[in-house]
């Protein structure tokens, strides 16, 4: 693993290794492991100085372009450990390819996918003792790229950092796999076609915080986003993709430029197709959805994303009206997908799609 890495490895002094947090009090993204991966880009040298080093602060010029015009992209994936201590990543190559799609749109440099994947595996292996072993807990991995050139002109930066940090996270559903309450907003929008909704770029999340906060104040977990032009077509839920099961058919909005191409979304589609469930990518209006809820043809609804995997929806609130889905219970397909995806990711189930990559 350490041969041909072309990445310098600077290990943290044993005496300086951090104390690991209690496994039952991890939360999300609150603790970080002992090491990070980092690499620098400039016009002359391209990507260089790749290294795995102790987790540490950056020193950046206050004029660094990321602070002003937001050239910042990221990814989210996880490492899982099975009962035998074997470590796995789930579709890591797809995350890095997607990061390159994001980089292209934001005029940032392409990553060398093979090299980064090797470095990522080495980093996960080095910090493998941080991967939690209790049920549902995982190691969340956050690759990030930022513009670091000190200059105030609005143009692509000529210097960048790429880095990967990792955080042990607790089971998303600490109190059981229960449906969430979702607030449908027609006041705010997340993304427009032609914009950057299909890019994992920092500004999208900054722009979504206010809607999320208003939903939380009203007692809802997440926001359901409608399209920006007509505010009729369902797009995503929070930072997850969304699926509806209506008349035994699974429906998800098509990727039209304003929706993030979720890897969990793609995995769900492939998996349920292999089970003989019909899946269609088509536009669905909020009116059609609520009508299906009222005449009980809407059997279940769930969000998909790396953090929660599957997130069942039990209630929608739209224009002060409440709509209950499936008696506010977790649907049959949601539950099956949650179990099966977790089993594949954790190396406990067969992997017919060859999604899982072994580390070490
Ligand atoms: C990351 C993300 C998703 C989910 O993508 P996964 O690859 O499944 O984790 C969906 N929507 C948005 C807006 C996201 O940022």
Coordinates of C-alpha atoms and ligand atoms in Angstrom, one line a residue:
X1 CA 0.0 0.0 0.0
X2 CA 2.8 2.4 0.8
X3 CA 4.8 1.6 -2.4
X4 CA 4.4 3.7 -5.5
X5 CA 2.3 6.0 -3.5
X6 CA 4.1 9.2 -4.7
X7 CA 2.8 10.7 -1.5
X8 CA 5.0 11.6 1.4
X9 CA 3.7 10.2 4.7
X10 CA 4.5 12.3 7.9
X11 CA 3.0 10.4 10.8
X12 CA 1.8 12.1 13.9
X13 CA 4.1 11.4 17.0
X14 CA 2.6 8.6 19.0
X15 CA 2.6 10.9 22.1
X16 CA 0.5 13.5 20.2
X17 CA -2.2 11.1 19.0
X18 CA -5.6 12.4 20.0
X19 CA -7.9 10.7 22.5
X20 CA -10.7 9.1 20.6
X21 CA -14.3 10.2 21.5
X22 CA -16.7 7.7 23.1
X23 CA -18.5 5.7 20.4
X24 CA -21.9 6.5 21.7
X25 CA -21.3 10.3 21.6
X26 CA -20.0 10.9 18.2
X27 CA -22.6 13.1 16.6
X28 CA -21.8 14.3 13.1
X29 CA -18.6 16.0 12.0
X30 CA -17.5 17.0 15.5
X31 CA -14.3 15.1 15.9
X32 CA -11.4 14.7 13.4
X33 CA -8.8 11.9 13.0
X34 CA -5.1 12.2 13.5
X35 CA -4.1 12.7 9.9
X36 CA -5.1 14.5 6.7
X37 CA -4.2 14.3 3.1
X38 CA -3.2 17.4 1.3
X39 CA -1.9 18.6 -2.1
X40 CA -1.2 21.9 -3.7
X41 CA -1.8 23.2 -7.2
X42 CA -0.3 26.0 -9.2
X43 CA -0.1 26.9 -12.8
X44 CA 3.6 26.0 -13.1
X45 CA 3.7 22.7 -11.3
X46 CA 0.1 21.4 -11.5
X47 CA -0.6 19.2 -8.5
X48 CA 2.4 18.8 -6.3
X49 CA 3.6 18.3 -2.6
X50 CA 1.1 15.5 -2.0
X51 CA 1.4 14.3 1.5
X52 CA -0.3 12.6 4.4
X53 CA 0.5 14.6 7.5
X54 CA -0.8 15.3 11.0
X55 CA -4.2 17.0 11.1
X56 CA -3.4 20.7 11.3
X57 CA -4.4 24.3 10.7
X58 CA -3.8 26.1 7.4
X59 CA -2.3 29.5 7.1
X60 CA -4.0 31.5 4.4
X61 CA -3.8 35.1 3.2
X62 CA -6.9 37.0 4.0
X63 CA -7.2 37.8 0.3
X64 CA -7.3 34.1 -0.5
X65 CA -9.9 33.9 -3.3
X66 CA -12.0 31.2 -1.6
X67 CA -13.0 33.8 1.1
X68 CA -14.3 36.2 -1.4
X69 CA -15.8 34.5 -4.4
X70 CA -16.3 31.0 -3.1
X71 CA -14.4 28.7 -5.4
X72 CA -14.9 25.8 -3.0
X73 CA -16.0 22.3 -3.8
X74 CA -16.3 19.2 -1.6
X75 CA -17.4 15.6 -1.5
X76 CA -18.7 13.2 1.2
X77 CA -18.1 9.5 1.4
X78 CA -17.6 7.0 4.2
X79 CA -15.4 4.2 5.3
X80 CA -16.9 1.1 7.0
X81 CA -15.5 -1.6 9.2
X82 CA -17.0 -5.1 9.4
X83 CA -16.8 -7.5 12.3
X84 CA -13.5 -9.0 11.1
X85 CA -12.0 -5.5 11.1
X86 CA -11.9 -5.3 7.3
X87 CA -12.3 -1.8 6.0
X88 CA -14.3 -0.7 3.0
X89 CA -15.1 2.4 0.9
X90 CA -18.3 2.7 -1.1
X91 CA -17.9 3.8 -4.7
X92 CA -15.0 6.2 -3.9
X93 CA -14.0 6.6 -7.5
X94 CA -17.5 8.0 -8.3
X95 CA -17.0 10.6 -5.6
X96 CA -13.7 11.7 -7.1
X97 CA -15.1 11.7 -10.7
X98 CA -18.0 13.8 -9.4
X99 CA -15.5 16.2 -7.8
X100 CA -13.9 16.6 -11.2
X101 CA -17.3 17.5 -12.7
X102 CA -17.7 20.1 -9.9
X103 CA -14.1 21.4 -10.6
X104 CA -14.9 21.8 -14.3
X105 CA -18.0 23.9 -13.6
X106 CA -16.1 26.1 -11.0
X107 CA -13.0 26.5 -13.3
X108 CA -10.9 24.6 -10.8
X109 CA -8.2 22.0 -11.7
X110 CA -8.9 18.4 -12.3
X111 CA -7.8 15.8 -9.7
X112 CA -5.6 12.9 -10.7
X113 CA -8.3 10.3 -9.6
X114 CA -6.0 7.2 -9.4
X115 CA -3.4 9.0 -7.3
X116 CA -6.0 10.6 -5.0
X117 CA -7.7 7.2 -4.5
X118 CA -4.4 5.6 -3.5
X119 CA -3.7 8.4 -1.1
X120 CA -7.2 8.2 0.3
X121 CA -6.9 4.5 0.9
X122 CA -3.6 5.0 2.6
X123 CA -5.1 7.8 4.8
X124 CA -8.0 5.6 5.8
X125 CA -5.7 2.7 6.6
X126 CA -3.4 4.9 8.7
X127 CA -6.3 6.2 10.8
X128 CA -8.3 2.9 10.7
X129 CA -8.6 2.7 14.5
X130 CA -10.9 5.8 14.2
X131 CA -13.5 3.8 12.3
X132 CA -16.3 3.1 14.8
X133 CA -17.6 -0.4 15.1
X134 CA -21.0 0.1 16.7
X135 CA -24.0 -0.4 14.5
X136 CA -24.6 2.3 11.9
X137 CA -21.5 4.4 13.0
X138 CA -18.9 5.1 10.3
X139 CA -16.0 7.3 9.3
X140 CA -17.1 10.2 7.3
X141 CA -14.6 11.4 4.7
X142 CA -14.6 15.0 3.4
X143 CA -12.4 15.8 0.3
X144 CA -12.3 19.5 -0.3
X145 CA -10.8 21.9 -2.8
X146 CA -10.3 25.6 -2.3
X147 CA -8.9 28.6 -4.2
X148 CA -5.9 30.0 -2.3
X149 CA -4.4 32.7 -4.5
X150 CA -4.3 36.1 -2.7
X151 CA -6.0 38.4 -5.2
X152 CA -9.3 40.2 -5.5
X153 CA -10.1 40.0 -9.2
X154 CA -13.1 37.9 -10.1
X155 CA -11.4 35.2 -12.2
X156 CA -10.2 31.6 -11.6
X157 CA -7.6 31.4 -8.9
X158 CA -4.2 30.3 -10.0
X159 CA -3.5 28.4 -6.8
X160 CA -5.5 25.7 -5.0
X161 CA -5.4 23.3 -2.0
X162 CA -7.0 19.9 -2.1
X163 CA -7.3 18.1 1.2
X164 CA -9.1 15.3 2.8
X165 CA -10.2 15.2 6.5
X166 CA -12.1 12.4 8.3
X167 CA -14.5 12.4 11.1
X168 CA -16.0 9.4 13.0
X169 CA -19.8 9.8 13.0
X170 CA -22.5 8.1 15.0
X171 CA -25.5 6.2 13.6
X172 CA -27.8 8.7 11.9
X173 CA -30.8 7.2 13.5
X174 CA -29.7 6.9 17.1
X175 CA -33.4 6.6 18.2
X176 CA -34.5 4.2 15.5
X177 CA -35.1 4.4 11.8
X178 CA -38.1 6.8 12.0
X179 CA -39.7 9.0 9.4
X180 CA -38.9 12.7 9.2
X181 CA -41.1 15.8 8.9
X182 CA -40.5 17.9 5.8
X183 CA -41.4 21.5 5.1
X184 CA -42.1 22.3 1.5
X185 CA -40.9 25.8 0.7
X186 CA -42.2 27.9 -2.1
X187 CA -40.5 31.0 -0.6
X188 CA -36.9 30.0 -1.2
X189 CA -35.2 28.0 -4.0
X190 CA -32.0 26.0 -3.9
X191 CA -30.8 26.0 -7.5
X192 CA -31.6 27.1 -11.0
X193 CA -30.9 25.4 -14.3
X194 CA -27.7 26.9 -15.7
X195 CA -26.5 27.6 -12.2
X196 CA -24.6 25.3 -9.9
X197 CA -27.3 23.1 -8.3
X198 CA -25.6 20.0 -9.8
X199 CA -22.2 21.0 -8.3
X200 CA -21.2 20.2 -4.7
X201 CA -20.0 23.8 -4.1
X202 CA -20.0 25.6 -0.8
X203 CA -22.3 28.5 -1.8
X204 CA -25.3 26.2 -2.4
X205 CA -25.2 25.2 1.3
X206 CA -24.8 28.8 2.5
X207 CA -27.8 29.8 0.5
X208 CA -29.9 27.0 1.9
X209 CA -29.3 27.6 5.6
X210 CA -32.1 30.2 6.1
X211 CA -34.8 27.9 4.6
X212 CA -33.5 25.1 6.8
X213 CA -33.6 27.3 9.9
X214 CA -37.1 28.5 9.2
X215 CA -38.2 24.9 8.7
X216 CA -36.6 23.8 12.0
X217 CA -38.3 26.7 13.8
X218 CA -41.6 25.4 12.6
X219 CA -40.7 21.9 13.8
X220 CA -39.5 20.3 10.6
X221 CA -36.3 18.4 9.9
X222 CA -35.6 19.4 6.4
X223 CA -36.8 21.5 3.4
X224 CA -38.4 20.1 0.3
X225 CA -37.1 22.2 -2.6
X226 CA -39.3 23.0 -5.7
X227 CA -37.9 24.2 -9.0
X228 CA -36.9 27.8 -9.1
X229 CA -38.9 28.9 -12.2
X230 CA -42.4 27.7 -11.5
X231 CA -42.1 26.5 -7.9
X232 CA -44.1 23.4 -8.9
X233 CA -41.7 20.6 -9.6
X234 CA -40.2 18.7 -6.8
X235 CA -36.3 18.7 -6.9
X236 CA -34.6 17.6 -3.7
X237 CA -35.0 17.3 0.1
X238 CA -32.4 19.2 2.2
X239 CA -29.1 17.9 0.9
X240 CA -30.6 14.6 -0.3
X241 CA -32.2 13.3 -3.4
X242 CA -35.9 12.3 -3.2
X243 CA -37.9 9.2 -4.2
X244 CA -41.7 8.6 -4.1
X245 CA -43.4 5.2 -4.5
X246 CA -46.7 5.7 -6.2
X247 CA -48.8 2.7 -7.4
X248 CA -45.8 0.4 -6.9
X249 CA -43.6 2.5 -9.2
X250 CA -40.6 4.4 -7.8
X251 CA -40.3 7.9 -9.1
X252 CA -37.4 10.4 -8.7
X253 CA -36.9 13.8 -10.4
X254 CA -34.6 13.7 -13.4
X255 CA -31.1 15.3 -13.2
X256 CA -31.8 18.5 -15.2
X257 CA -28.9 20.6 -14.1
X258 CA -30.4 21.9 -10.8
X259 CA -30.2 18.5 -9.0
X260 CA -27.1 16.9 -7.5
X261 CA -26.4 13.5 -9.0
X262 CA -26.3 11.5 -5.8
X263 CA -24.3 8.3 -5.7
X264 CA -26.9 6.9 -3.2
X265 CA -29.6 7.9 -5.7
X266 CA -27.9 6.0 -8.5
X267 CA -27.3 3.0 -6.1
X268 CA -30.9 2.9 -5.1
X269 CA -32.1 2.9 -8.7
X270 CA -29.7 0.1 -9.7
X271 CA -30.6 -2.0 -6.6
X272 CA -34.4 -1.7 -6.9
X273 CA -34.2 -2.5 -10.6
X274 CA -32.4 -5.7 -9.7
X275 CA -35.3 -6.5 -7.4
X276 CA -37.8 -6.0 -10.2
X277 CA -39.2 -2.7 -9.0
X278 CA -40.0 -0.2 -11.8
X279 CA -38.1 3.1 -11.4
X280 CA -38.7 6.2 -13.5
X281 CA -36.9 9.5 -13.6
X282 CA -39.6 12.0 -14.4
X283 CA -40.8 15.4 -13.3
X284 CA -43.4 15.3 -10.5
X285 CA -45.3 18.4 -9.4
X286 CA -46.1 19.1 -5.8
X287 CA -49.8 19.0 -6.8
X288 CA -49.5 15.5 -8.2
X289 CA -47.6 14.4 -5.1
X290 CA -50.1 15.8 -2.6
X291 CA -53.0 14.4 -4.6
X292 CA -51.3 10.9 -4.5
X293 CA -50.9 11.4 -0.8
X294 CA -54.6 12.2 -0.3
X295 CA -55.9 9.3 -2.4
X296 CA -53.4 6.9 -0.7
X297 CA -51.6 6.0 -3.9
X298 CA -48.4 7.5 -2.4
X299 CA -47.1 4.4 -0.6
X300 CA -43.9 5.9 0.7
X301 CA -41.3 8.7 0.2
X302 CA -37.7 8.8 1.2
X303 CA -34.5 10.9 0.8
X304 CA -31.2 9.4 -0.2
X305 CA -27.7 10.6 0.6
X306 CA -24.4 9.4 2.0
X307 CA -25.0 10.7 5.5
X308 CA -28.3 9.1 6.3
X309 CA -28.3 6.5 3.4
X310 CA -32.2 6.3 3.4
X311 CA -34.3 8.9 5.2
X312 CA -38.1 8.1 5.2
X313 CA -40.5 11.0 5.0
X314 CA -43.6 10.7 7.2
X315 CA -45.1 14.2 6.9
X316 CA -45.1 17.1 4.4
X317 CA -46.2 20.6 5.2
X318 CA -47.2 22.7 2.2
X319 CA -48.9 26.1 2.5
X320 CA -50.0 25.4 6.2
X321 CA -51.6 22.1 5.3
X322 CA -50.2 18.8 6.7
X323 CA -50.0 15.6 4.7
X324 CA -49.2 12.3 6.4
X325 CA -47.4 9.6 4.3
X326 CA -47.9 5.9 5.1
X327 CA -49.4 6.6 8.5
X328 CA -46.1 8.3 9.4
X329 CA -44.4 4.9 9.3
X330 CA -41.3 3.7 7.5
X331 CA -42.2 2.2 4.2
X332 CA -41.4 -1.4 3.2
X333 CA -39.1 -0.4 0.3
X334 CA -37.3 2.3 2.4
X335 CA -36.6 -0.3 5.2
X336 CA -35.4 -2.9 2.7
X337 CA -33.1 -0.4 0.9
X338 CA -31.7 0.9 4.2
X339 CA -30.8 -2.6 5.4
X340 CA -29.4 -3.8 2.1
X341 CA -27.4 -0.8 1.3
X342 CA -25.8 -0.7 4.7
X343 CA -25.1 -4.5 4.5
X344 CA -23.3 -4.0 1.1
X345 CA -21.4 -0.9 2.4
X346 CA -20.3 -2.7 5.5
X347 CA -19.0 -5.7 3.6
X348 CA -21.7 -7.9 5.2
X349 CA -23.6 -8.7 2.0
X350 CA -22.8 -9.7 -1.6
X351 CA -21.8 -6.8 -3.8
X352 CA -23.2 -7.7 -7.2
X353 CA -22.5 -4.2 -8.6
X354 CA -18.8 -4.1 -7.4
X355 CA -19.4 -0.9 -5.5
X356 CA -17.2 -1.7 -2.5
X357 CA -13.5 -1.1 -2.4
X358 CA -11.4 -2.9 0.2
X359 CA -8.8 -0.9 2.1
X360 CA -5.6 -2.5 3.3
Ligands
LIG1 C1 -24.3 15.3 -1.6 C2 -25.7 15.7 -2.0 C3 -26.7 14.7 -2.3 C4 -26.5 13.2 -2.1 O1 -25.4 12.7 -2.8 P1 -24.8 11.3 -2.4 O2 -23.7 11.1 -3.4 O3 -25.8 10.3 -2.4 O4 -24.2 11.5 -1.0 C5 -27.9 15.1 -2.8 N1 -28.2 16.4 -2.9 C6 -27.3 17.4 -2.6 C7 -27.7 18.8 -2.8 C8 -26.1 17.0 -2.1 O5 -25.2 18.0 -1.8

